[in-house]
CSV table of C-alpha atoms in Angstrom, one decimal:
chain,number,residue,atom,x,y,z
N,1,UNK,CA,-17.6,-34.0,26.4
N,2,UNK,CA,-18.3,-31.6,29.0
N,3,UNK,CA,-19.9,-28.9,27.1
N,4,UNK,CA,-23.0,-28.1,27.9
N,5,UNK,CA,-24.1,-24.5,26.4
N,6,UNK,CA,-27.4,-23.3,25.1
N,7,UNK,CA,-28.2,-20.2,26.0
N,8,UNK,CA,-25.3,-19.0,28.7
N,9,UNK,CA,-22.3,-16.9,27.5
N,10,UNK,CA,-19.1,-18.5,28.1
N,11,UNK,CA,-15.2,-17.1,27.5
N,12,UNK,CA,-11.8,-17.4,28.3
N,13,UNK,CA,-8.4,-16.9,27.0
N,14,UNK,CA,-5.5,-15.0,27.7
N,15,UNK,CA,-7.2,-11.5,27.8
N,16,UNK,CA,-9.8,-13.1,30.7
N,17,UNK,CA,-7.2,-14.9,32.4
N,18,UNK,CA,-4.8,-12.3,32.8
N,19,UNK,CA,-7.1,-9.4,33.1
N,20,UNK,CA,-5.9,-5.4,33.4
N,21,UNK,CA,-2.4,-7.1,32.9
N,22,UNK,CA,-2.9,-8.5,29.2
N,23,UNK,CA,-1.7,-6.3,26.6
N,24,UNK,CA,-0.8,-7.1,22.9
N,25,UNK,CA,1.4,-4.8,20.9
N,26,UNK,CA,-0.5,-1.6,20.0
N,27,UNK,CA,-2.2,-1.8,16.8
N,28,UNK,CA,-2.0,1.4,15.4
N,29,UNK,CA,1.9,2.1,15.7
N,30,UNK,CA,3.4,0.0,12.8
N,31,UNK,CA,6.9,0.6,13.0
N,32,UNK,CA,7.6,-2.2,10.0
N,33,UNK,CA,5.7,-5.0,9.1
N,34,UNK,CA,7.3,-7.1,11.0
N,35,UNK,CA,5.4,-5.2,14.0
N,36,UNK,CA,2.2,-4.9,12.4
N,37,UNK,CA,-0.4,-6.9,14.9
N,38,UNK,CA,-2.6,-9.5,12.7
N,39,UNK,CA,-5.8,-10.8,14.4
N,40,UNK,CA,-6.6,-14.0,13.5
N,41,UNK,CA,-10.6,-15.0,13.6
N,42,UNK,CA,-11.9,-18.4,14.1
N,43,UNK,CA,-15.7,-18.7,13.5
N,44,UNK,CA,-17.4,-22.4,14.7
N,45,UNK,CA,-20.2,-24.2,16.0
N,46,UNK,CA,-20.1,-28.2,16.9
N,47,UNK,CA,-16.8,-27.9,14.8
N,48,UNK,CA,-15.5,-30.8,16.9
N,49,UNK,CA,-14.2,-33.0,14.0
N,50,UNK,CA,-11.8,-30.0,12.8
N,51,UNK,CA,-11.2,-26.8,14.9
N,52,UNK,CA,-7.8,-28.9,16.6
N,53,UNK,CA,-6.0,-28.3,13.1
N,54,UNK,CA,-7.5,-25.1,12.2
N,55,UNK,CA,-6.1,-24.0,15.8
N,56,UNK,CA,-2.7,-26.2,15.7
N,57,UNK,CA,-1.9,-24.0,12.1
N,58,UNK,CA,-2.8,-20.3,13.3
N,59,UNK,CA,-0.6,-21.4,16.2
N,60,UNK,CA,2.2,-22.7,14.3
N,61,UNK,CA,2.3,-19.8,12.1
N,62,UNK,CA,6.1,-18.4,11.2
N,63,UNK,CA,4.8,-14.5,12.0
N,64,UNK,CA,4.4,-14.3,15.9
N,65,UNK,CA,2.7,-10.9,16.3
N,66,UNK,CA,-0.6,-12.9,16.2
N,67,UNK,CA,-3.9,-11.8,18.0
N,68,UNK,CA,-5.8,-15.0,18.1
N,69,UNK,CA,-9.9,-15.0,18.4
N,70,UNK,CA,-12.9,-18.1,18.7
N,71,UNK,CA,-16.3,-16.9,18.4
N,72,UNK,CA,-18.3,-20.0,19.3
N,73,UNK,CA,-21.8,-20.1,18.4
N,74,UNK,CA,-22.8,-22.3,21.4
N,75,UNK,CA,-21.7,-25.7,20.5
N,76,UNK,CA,-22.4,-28.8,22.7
N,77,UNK,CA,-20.4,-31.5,20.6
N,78,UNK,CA,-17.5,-30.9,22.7
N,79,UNK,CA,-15.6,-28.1,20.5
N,80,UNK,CA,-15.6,-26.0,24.0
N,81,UNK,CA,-13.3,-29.0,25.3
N,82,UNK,CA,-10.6,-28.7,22.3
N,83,UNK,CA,-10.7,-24.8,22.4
N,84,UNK,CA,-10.0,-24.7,26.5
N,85,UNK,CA,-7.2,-27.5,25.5
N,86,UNK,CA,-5.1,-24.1,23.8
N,87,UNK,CA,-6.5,-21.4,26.1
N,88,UNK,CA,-3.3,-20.2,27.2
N,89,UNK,CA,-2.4,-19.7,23.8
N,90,UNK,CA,-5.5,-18.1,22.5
N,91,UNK,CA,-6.2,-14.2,23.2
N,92,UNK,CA,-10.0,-14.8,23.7
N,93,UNK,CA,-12.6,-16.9,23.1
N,94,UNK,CA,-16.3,-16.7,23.3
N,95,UNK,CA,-18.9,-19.3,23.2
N,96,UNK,CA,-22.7,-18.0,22.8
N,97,UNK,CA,-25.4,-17.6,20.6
N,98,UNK,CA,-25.5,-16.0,17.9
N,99,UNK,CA,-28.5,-14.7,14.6
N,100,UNK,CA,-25.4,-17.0,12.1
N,101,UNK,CA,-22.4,-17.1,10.7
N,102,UNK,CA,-22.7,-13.1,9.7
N,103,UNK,CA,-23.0,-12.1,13.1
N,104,UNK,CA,-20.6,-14.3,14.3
N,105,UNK,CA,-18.0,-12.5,11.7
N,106,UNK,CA,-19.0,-9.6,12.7
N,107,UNK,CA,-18.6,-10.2,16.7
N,108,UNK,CA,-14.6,-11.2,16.1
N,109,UNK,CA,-14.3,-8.5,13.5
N,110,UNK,CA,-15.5,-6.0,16.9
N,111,UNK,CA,-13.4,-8.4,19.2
N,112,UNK,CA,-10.1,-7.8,17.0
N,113,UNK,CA,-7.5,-5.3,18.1
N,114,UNK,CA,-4.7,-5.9,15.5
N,115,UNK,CA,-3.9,-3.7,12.3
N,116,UNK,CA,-5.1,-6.4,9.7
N,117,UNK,CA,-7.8,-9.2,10.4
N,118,UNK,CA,-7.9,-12.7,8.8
N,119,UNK,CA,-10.8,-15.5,8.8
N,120,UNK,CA,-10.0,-19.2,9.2
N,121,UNK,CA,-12.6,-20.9,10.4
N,122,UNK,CA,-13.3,-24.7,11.7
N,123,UNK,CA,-13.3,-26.8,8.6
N,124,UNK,CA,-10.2,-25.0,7.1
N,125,UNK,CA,-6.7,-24.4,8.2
N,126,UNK,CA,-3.5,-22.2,6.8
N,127,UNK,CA,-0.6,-22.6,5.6
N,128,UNK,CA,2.5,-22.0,7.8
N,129,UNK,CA,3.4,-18.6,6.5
N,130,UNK,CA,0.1,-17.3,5.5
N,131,UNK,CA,0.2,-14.7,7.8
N,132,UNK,CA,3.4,-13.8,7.2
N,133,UNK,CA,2.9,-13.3,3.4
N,134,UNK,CA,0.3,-11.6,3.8
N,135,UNK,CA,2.0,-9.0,5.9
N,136,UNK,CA,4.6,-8.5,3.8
N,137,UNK,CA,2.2,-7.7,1.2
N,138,UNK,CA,0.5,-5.1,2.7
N,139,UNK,CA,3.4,-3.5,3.6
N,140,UNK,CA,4.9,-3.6,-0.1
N,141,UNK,CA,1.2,-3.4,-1.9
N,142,UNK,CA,-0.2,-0.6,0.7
N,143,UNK,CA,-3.7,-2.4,-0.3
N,144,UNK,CA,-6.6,-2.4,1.6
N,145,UNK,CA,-7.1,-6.3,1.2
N,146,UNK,CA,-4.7,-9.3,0.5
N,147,UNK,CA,-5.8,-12.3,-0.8
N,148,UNK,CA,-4.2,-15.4,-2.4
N,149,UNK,CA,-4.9,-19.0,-3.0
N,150,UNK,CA,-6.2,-22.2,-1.6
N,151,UNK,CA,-6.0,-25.9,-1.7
N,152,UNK,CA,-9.0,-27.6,-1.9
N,153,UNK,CA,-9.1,-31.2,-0.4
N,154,UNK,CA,-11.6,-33.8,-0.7
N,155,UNK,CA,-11.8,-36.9,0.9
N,156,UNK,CA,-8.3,-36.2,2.8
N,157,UNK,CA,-6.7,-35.7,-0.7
N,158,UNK,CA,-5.8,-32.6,-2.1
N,159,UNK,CA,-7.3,-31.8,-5.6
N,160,UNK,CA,-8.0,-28.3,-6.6
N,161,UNK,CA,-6.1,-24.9,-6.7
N,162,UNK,CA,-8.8,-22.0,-6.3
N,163,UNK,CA,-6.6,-19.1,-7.5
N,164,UNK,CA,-8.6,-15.8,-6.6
N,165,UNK,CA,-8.9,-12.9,-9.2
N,166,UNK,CA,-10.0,-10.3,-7.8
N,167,UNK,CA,-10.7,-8.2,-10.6
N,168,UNK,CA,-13.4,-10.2,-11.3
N,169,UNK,CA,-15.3,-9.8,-8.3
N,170,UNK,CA,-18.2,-7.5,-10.5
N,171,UNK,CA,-19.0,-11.0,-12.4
N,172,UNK,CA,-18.9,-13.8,-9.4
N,173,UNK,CA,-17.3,-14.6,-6.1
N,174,UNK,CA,-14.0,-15.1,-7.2
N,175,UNK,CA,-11.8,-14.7,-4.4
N,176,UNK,CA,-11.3,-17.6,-1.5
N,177,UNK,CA,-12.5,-15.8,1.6
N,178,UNK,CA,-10.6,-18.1,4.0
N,179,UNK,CA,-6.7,-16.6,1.9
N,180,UNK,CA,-8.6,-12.9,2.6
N,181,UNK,CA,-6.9,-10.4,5.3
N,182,UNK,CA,-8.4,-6.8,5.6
N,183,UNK,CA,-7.1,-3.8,6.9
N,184,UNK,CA,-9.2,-3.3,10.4
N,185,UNK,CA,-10.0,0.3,9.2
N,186,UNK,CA,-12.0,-1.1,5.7
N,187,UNK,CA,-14.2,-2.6,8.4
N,188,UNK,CA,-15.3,0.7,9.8
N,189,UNK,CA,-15.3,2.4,6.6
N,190,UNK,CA,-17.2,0.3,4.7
N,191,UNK,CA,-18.7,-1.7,6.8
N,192,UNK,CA,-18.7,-5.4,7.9
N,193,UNK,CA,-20.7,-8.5,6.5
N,194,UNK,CA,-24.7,-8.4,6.2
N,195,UNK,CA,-26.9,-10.5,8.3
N,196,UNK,CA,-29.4,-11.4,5.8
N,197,UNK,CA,-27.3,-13.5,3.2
N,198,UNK,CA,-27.5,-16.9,4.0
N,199,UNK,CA,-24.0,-18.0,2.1
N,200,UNK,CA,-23.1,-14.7,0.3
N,201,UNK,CA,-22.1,-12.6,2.9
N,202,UNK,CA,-18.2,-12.9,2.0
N,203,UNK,CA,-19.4,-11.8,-1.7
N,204,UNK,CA,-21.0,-9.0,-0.6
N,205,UNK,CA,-18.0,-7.7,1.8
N,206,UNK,CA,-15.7,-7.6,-1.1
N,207,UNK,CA,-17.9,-6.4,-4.2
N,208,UNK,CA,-18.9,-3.9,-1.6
N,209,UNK,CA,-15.0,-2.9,-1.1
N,210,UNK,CA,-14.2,-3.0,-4.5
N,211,UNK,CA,-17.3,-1.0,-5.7
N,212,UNK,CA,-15.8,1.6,-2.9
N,213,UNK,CA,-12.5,1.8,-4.8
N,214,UNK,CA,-10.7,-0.6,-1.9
N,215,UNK,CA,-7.4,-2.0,-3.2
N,216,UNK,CA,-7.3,-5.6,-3.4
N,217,UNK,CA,-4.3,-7.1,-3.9
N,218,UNK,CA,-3.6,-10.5,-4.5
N,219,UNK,CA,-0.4,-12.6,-3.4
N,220,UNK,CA,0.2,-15.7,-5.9
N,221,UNK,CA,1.2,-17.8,-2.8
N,222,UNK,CA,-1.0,-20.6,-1.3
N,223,UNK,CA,-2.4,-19.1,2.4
N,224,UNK,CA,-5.1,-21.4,3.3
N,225,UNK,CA,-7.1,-25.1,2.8
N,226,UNK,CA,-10.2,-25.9,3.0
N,227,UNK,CA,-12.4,-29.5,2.9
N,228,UNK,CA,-15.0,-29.9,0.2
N,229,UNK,CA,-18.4,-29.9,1.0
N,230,UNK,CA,-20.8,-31.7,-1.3
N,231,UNK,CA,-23.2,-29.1,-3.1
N,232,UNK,CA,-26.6,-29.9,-3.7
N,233,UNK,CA,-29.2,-29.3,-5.9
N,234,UNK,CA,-30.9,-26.2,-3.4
N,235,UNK,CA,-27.8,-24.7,-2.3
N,236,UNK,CA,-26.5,-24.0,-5.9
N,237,UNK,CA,-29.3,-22.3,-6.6
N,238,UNK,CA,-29.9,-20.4,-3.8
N,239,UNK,CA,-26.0,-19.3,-4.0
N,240,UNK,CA,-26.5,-17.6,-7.5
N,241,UNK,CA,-29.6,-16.1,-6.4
N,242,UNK,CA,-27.7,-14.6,-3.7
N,243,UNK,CA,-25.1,-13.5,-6.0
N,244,UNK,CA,-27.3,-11.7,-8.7
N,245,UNK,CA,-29.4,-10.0,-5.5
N,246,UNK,CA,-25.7,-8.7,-4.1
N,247,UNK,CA,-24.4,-7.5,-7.4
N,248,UNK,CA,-27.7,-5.7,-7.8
N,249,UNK,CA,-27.3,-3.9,-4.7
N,250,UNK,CA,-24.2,-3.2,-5.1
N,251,UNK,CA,-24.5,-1.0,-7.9
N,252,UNK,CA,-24.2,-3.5,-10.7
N,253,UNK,CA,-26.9,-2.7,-13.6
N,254,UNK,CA,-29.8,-5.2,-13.5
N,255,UNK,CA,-28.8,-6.4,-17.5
N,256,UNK,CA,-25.1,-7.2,-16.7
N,257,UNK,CA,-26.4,-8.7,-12.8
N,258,UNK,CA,-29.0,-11.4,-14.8
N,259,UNK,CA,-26.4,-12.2,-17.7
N,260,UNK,CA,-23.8,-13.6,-15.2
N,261,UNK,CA,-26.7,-15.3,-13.2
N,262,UNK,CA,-28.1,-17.2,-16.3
N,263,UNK,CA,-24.5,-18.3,-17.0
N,264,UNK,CA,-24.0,-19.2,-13.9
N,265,UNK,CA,-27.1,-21.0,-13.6
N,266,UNK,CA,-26.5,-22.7,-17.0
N,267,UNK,CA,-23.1,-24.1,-16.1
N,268,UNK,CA,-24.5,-25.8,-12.5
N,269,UNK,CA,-27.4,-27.1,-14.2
N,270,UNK,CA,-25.5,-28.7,-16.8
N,271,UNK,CA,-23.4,-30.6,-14.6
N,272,UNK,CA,-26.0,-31.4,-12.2
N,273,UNK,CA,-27.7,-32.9,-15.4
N,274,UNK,CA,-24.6,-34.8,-16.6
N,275,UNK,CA,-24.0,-36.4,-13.2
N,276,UNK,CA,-27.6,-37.9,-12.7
N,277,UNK,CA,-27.0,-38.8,-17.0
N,278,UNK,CA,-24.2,-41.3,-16.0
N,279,UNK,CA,-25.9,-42.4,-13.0
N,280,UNK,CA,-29.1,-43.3,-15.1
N,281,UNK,CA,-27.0,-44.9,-18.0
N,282,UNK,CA,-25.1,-46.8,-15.3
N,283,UNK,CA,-22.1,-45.1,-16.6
N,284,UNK,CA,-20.7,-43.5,-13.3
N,285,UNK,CA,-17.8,-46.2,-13.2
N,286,UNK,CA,-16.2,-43.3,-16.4
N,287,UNK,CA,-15.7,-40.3,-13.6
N,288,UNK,CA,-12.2,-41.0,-12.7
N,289,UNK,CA,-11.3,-41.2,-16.2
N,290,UNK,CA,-13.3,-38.2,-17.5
N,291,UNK,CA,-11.2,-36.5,-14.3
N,292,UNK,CA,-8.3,-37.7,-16.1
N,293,UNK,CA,-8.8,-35.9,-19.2
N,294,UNK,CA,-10.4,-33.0,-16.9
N,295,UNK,CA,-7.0,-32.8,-14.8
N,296,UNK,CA,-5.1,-32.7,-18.4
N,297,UNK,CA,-6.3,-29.5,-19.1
N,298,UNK,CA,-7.2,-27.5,-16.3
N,299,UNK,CA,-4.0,-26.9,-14.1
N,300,UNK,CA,-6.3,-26.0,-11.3
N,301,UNK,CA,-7.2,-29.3,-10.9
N,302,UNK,CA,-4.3,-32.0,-9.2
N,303,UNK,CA,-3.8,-35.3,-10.6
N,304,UNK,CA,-3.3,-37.6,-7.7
């Protein structure tokens, strides 16, 4: 490992290594949408174990018009190491510190030159056309936002299909942010993601464009995958606070913001409660099979 980074602003990437000469295709003349520019964000800090296949699939990507952007927050694990490995293929990258994840968003969002801006950060990687479908959605939806859906893998094993709805975005966050492309101009219109949401700043952006009268559209195609984090007891919690204190001030009535948190909360509780009931009874040794029955039913879920 050679990086060594605290407090000392670091970059590279075609755009510093070529200088005055670099230029990608203009953003703002689209002349189909096989010309439109996408910029591609990558957001990390010590992401070390992952950010080689998050990087290997934005560079494999079948749509080549691709503005590619790292916003490091300063890691020292060696992610600097893997990034410089791809630096001739990478538009920019910057490694500093940052106030979170927010500001980091926000500092590729500024970075980004292209007509349409996508997220994919260090744990998560695309699928080979994602970009692709997403520009060919725009250009037949005229939307102001694509999404689509996402693979969820645990352990190495795929088992989940999150399917986004965004027309329920006024009841819970219920569109995968890493399948999420925006028109570079929503940013400025409406703004970009707020610093002082901990892990609902992605469910604010959107209820916020929605609430504006953005066009979401949604493309029934898989764009992205993402590894499974555990969630405990304090983040649940804290997750549907943050949700009922975004709805709230984003013009969602007070009565309808509380009823979706108690469900919410009711639902996370319960199966926090069920899981520490089968541990107590000894009974944890019945998951796979209750997945089983689970997997039956909901067609989210895959049956491996």
């Amino acid at each position: 490992m050679t990086d060594v980074n605290k407090d000392k602003k670091l970059e590279g990437g075609l755009r510093v290594k070529m200088g005055a000469s670099y230029k990608k295709n203009d953003a703002a003349v689209l002349k189909g949408a096989g010309d439109m520019l996408a910029s591609v964000i990558t957001i990390t800090y010590n992401g070390a174990a992952h950010i080689e296949h998050t990087i290997k699939s934005v560079l494999a990507q079948s749509y080549k018009n691709i503005e590619y952007i790292v916003v490091d927050g300063g890691s020292t694990d060696g992610t600097l190491d893997i990034i410089k490995k791809y630096e001739d293929r990478i538009d920019y990258w910057v490694s500093e510190k940052d106030r979170g994840i927010s500001d980091a968003m926000n500092k590729g969002v500024e970075l980004a030159t292209g007509a349409i801006v996508g997220m994919i950060h260090a744990d998560d990687w695309y699928e080979p056309d994602a970009v692709e479908n997403a520009v060919k959605t725009f250009a037949e939806t005229g939307a102001g936002v694509v999404c689509a859906d996402l693979r969820y893998h645990k352990d190495g094993v795929a088992y989940f299909i999150g399917r986004s709805d965004p027309d329920s975005l006024d009841k819970t966050m219920s569109v995968w942010h890493p399948t999420v492309f925006v028109r570079a101009g929503i940013y400025k219109s409406a703004g970009a993601f707020e610093l002082k949401y901990i892990s609902g700043m992605d469910y604010d952006l959107l209820l916020r464009f929605s609430m504006k009268g953005v066009k979401i559209a949604k493309d029934d195609k898989i764009y992205a995958n993402m590894r499974a984090g555990g969630t405990s007891d304090q983040s649940w919690r804290r997750m549907i606070r943050e949700e009922y204190l975004i709805k709230t001030a984003n013009g969602i009535g007070v009565f309808k913001a509380y009823a979706y948190y108690l469900g919410r909360y009711a639902y996370f509780a319960a199966a926090a409660a069920f899981k520490k009931t089968l541990a107590v009874l000894g009974l944890t040794s019945l998951m796979p099979l209750l997945k089983k029955i689970r997997n039956k039913f909901d067609k989210r879920f895959i049956d491996n």
